[in-house]
mmCIF file of C-alpha atoms and ligand atoms in Angstrom:
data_model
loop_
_atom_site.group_PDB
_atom_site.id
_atom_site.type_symbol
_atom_site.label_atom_id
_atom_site.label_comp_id
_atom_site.label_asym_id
_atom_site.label_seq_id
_atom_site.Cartn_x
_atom_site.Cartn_y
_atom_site.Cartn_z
ATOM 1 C CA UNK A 1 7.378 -13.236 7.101
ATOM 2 C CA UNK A 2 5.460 -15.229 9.194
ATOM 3 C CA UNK A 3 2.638 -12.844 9.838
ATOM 4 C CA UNK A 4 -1.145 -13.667 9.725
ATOM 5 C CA UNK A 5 -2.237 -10.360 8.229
ATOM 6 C CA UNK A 6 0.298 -10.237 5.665
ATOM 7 C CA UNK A 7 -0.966 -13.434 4.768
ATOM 8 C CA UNK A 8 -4.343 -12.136 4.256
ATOM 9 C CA UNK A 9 -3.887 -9.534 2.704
ATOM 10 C CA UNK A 10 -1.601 -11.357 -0.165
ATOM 11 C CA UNK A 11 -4.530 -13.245 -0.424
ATOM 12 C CA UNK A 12 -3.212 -16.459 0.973
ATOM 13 C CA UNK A 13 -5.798 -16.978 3.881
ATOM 14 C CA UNK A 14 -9.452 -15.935 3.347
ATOM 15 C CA UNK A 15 -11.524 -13.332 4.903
ATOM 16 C CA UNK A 16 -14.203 -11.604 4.996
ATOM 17 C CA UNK A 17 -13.098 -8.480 3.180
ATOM 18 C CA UNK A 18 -15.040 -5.316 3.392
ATOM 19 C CA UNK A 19 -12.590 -2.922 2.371
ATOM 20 C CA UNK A 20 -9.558 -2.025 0.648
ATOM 21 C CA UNK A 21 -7.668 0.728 -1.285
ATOM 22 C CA UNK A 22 -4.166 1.210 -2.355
ATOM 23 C CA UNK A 23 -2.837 1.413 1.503
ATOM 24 C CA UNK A 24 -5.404 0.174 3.435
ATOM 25 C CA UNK A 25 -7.856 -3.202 4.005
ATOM 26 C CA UNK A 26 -10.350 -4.010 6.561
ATOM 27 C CA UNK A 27 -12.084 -7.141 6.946
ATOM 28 C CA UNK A 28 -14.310 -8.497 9.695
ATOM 29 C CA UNK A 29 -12.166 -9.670 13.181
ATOM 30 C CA UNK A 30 -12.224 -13.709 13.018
ATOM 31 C CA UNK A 31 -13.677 -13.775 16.785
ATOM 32 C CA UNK A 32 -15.755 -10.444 17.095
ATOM 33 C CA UNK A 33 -16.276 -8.880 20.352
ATOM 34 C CA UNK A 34 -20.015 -7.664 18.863
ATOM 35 C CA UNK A 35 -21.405 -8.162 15.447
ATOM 36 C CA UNK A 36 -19.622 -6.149 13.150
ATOM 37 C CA UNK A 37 -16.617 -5.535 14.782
ATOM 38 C CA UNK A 38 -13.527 -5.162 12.012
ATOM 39 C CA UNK A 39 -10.298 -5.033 11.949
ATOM 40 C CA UNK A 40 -8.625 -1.559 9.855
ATOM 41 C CA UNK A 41 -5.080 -1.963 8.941
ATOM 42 C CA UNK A 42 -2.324 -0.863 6.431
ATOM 43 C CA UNK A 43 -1.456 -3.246 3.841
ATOM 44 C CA UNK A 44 2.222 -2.633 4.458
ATOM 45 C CA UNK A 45 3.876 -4.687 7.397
ATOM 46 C CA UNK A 46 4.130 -2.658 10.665
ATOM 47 C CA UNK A 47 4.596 -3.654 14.028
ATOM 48 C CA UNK A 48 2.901 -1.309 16.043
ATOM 49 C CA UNK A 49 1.714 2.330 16.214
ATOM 50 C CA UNK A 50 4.936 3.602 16.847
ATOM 51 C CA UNK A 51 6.098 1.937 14.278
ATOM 52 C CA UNK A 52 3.634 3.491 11.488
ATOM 53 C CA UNK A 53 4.884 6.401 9.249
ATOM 54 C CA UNK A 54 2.771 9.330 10.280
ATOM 55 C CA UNK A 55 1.252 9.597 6.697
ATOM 56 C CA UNK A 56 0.129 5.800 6.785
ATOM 57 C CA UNK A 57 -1.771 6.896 9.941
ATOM 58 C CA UNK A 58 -3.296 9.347 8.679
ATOM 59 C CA UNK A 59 -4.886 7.379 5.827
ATOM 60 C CA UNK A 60 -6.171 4.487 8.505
ATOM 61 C CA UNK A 61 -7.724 7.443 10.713
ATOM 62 C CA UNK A 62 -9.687 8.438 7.340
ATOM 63 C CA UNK A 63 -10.980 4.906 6.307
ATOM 64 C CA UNK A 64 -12.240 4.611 9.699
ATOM 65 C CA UNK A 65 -14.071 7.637 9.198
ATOM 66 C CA UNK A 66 -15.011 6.505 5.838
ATOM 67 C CA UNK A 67 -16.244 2.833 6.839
ATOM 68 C CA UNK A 68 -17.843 3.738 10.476
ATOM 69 C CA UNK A 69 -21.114 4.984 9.338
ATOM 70 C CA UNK A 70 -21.614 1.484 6.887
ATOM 71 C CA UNK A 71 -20.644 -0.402 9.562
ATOM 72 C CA UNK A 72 -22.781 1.516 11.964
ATOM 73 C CA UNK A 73 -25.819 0.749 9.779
ATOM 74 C CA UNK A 74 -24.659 -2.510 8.465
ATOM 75 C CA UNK A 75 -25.265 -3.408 11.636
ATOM 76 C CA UNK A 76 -28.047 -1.303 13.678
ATOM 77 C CA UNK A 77 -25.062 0.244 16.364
ATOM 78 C CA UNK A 78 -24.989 3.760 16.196
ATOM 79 C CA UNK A 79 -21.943 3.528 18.345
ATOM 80 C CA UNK A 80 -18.460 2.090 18.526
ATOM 81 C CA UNK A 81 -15.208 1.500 20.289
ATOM 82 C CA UNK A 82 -11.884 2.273 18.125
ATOM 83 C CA UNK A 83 -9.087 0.972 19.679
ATOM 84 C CA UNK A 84 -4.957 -0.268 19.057
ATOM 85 C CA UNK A 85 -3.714 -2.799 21.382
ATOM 86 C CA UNK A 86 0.005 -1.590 21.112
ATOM 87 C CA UNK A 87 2.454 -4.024 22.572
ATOM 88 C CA UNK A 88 2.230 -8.021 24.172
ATOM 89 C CA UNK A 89 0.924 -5.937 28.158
ATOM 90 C CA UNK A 90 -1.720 -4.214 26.019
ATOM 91 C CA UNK A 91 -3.360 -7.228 24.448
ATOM 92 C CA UNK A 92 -1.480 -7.720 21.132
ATOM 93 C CA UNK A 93 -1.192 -11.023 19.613
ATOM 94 C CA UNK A 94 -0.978 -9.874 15.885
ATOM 95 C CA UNK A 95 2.123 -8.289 15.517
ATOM 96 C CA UNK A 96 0.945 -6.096 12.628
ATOM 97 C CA UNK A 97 -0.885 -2.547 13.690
ATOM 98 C CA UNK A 98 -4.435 -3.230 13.399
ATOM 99 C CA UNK A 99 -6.866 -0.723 14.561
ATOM 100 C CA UNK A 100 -9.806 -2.299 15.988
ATOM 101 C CA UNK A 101 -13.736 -0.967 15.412
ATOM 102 C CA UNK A 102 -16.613 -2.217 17.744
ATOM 103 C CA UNK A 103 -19.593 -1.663 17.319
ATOM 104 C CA UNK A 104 -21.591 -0.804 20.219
ATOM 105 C CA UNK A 105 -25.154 -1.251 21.293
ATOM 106 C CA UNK A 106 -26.862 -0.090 24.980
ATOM 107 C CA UNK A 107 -27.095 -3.440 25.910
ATOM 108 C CA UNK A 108 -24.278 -5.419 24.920
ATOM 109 C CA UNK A 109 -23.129 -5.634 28.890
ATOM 110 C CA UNK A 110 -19.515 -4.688 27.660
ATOM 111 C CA UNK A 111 -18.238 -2.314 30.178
ATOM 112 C CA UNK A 112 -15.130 -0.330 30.311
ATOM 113 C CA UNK A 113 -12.096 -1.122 32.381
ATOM 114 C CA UNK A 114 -12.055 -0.175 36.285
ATOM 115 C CA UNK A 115 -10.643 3.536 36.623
ATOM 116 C CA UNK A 116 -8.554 4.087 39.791
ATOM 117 C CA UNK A 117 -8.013 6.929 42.302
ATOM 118 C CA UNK A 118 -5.112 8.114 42.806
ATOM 119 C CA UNK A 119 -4.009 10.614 45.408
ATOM 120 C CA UNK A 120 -3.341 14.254 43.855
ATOM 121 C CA UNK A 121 0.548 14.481 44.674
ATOM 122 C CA UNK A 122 0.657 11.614 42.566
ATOM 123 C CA UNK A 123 -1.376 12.516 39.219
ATOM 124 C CA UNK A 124 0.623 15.991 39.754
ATOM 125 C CA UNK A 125 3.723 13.954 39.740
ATOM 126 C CA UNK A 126 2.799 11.602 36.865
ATOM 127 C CA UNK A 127 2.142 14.768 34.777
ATOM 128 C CA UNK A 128 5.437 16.510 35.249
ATOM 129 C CA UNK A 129 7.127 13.621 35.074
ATOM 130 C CA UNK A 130 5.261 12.681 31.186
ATOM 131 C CA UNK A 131 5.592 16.652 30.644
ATOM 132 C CA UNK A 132 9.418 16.830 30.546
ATOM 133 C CA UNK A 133 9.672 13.801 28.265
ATOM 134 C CA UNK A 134 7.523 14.705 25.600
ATOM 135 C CA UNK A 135 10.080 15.366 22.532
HETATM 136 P P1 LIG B 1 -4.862 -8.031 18.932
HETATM 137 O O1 LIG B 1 -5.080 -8.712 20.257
HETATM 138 O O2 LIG B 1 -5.127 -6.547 19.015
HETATM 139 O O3 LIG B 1 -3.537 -8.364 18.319
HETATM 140 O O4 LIG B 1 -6.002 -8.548 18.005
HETATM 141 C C1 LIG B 1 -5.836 -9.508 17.012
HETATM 142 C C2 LIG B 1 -7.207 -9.751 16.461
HETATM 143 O O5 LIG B 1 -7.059 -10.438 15.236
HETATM 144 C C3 LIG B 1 -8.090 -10.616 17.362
HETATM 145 O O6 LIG B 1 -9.275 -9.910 17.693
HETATM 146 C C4 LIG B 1 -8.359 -11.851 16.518
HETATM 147 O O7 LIG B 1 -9.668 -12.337 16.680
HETATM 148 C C5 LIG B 1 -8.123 -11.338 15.105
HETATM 149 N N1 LIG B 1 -7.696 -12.337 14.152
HETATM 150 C C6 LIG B 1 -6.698 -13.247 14.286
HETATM 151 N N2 LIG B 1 -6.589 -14.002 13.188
HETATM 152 C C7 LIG B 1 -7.524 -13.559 12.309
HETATM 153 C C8 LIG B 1 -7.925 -13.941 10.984
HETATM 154 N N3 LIG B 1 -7.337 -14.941 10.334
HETATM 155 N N4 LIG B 1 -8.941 -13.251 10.408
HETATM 156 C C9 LIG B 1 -9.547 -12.240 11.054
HETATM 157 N N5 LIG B 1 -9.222 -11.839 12.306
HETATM 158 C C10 LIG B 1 -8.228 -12.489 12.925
#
């Protein structure tokens, strides 16, 4: 499979690994948004989060747990962004989940995306609308 993490992680492209177990690597992100910032992912081949047996997600939720506090003082940011771009709209380019962790210092000058306003009818509408599909 032509995948750039798989690659990695069966050790035929280098990195700069700071973590790995029997499920689970992490290694820092090749073009980091702030010092620090690393890249948490399951050693198996998944697409996406929906894609990710429930028990695998579990076990990437606890390494992030387990490596945010090094990272945190590896790197002098208390504070840090985890996020999954999940799908090509989102921002994916790797197509192999990936969670990503950012570090995060006061003045960095990253800011969060825009929020709109939208008119009450229409968050009421949204809602119901999510409610009745949830399975
Ligand atoms: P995404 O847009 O969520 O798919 O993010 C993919 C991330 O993988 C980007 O932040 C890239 O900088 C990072 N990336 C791509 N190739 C490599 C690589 N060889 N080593 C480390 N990080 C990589």
């Amino acid at each position: 499979m032509d995948c750039v993490f798989c690659k990695i992680i069966q050790g035929e492209l280098p990195c700069h690994k700071i973590y790995e177990d029997k499920r689970v690597i992490s290694f820092l992100d090749i073009n980091p948004i702030n010092k620090g910032h690393v890249l948490i992912l399951p050693k198996d081949h998944y697409l996406n989060l929906m894609d990710t047996p429930p028990d695998l997600l579990k076990d990437l939720i606890v390494a992030v747990q387990k490596l945010a506090p090094a990272i945190s003082e590896g790197v002098g940011a208390k504070d840090f962004n985890l996020g999954v771009n999940n799908g090509p709209a989102s921002g994916q380019i790797v197509a192999h989940l990936h969670f990503h962790l950012i570090p995060r210092f006061l003045t960095d000058n990253l800011y969060p995306w825009p929020g709109k306003t939208l008119a009450d009818d229409e968050m009421k509408r949204i809602a119901e609308n999510i409610k009745k599909l949830i399975v």
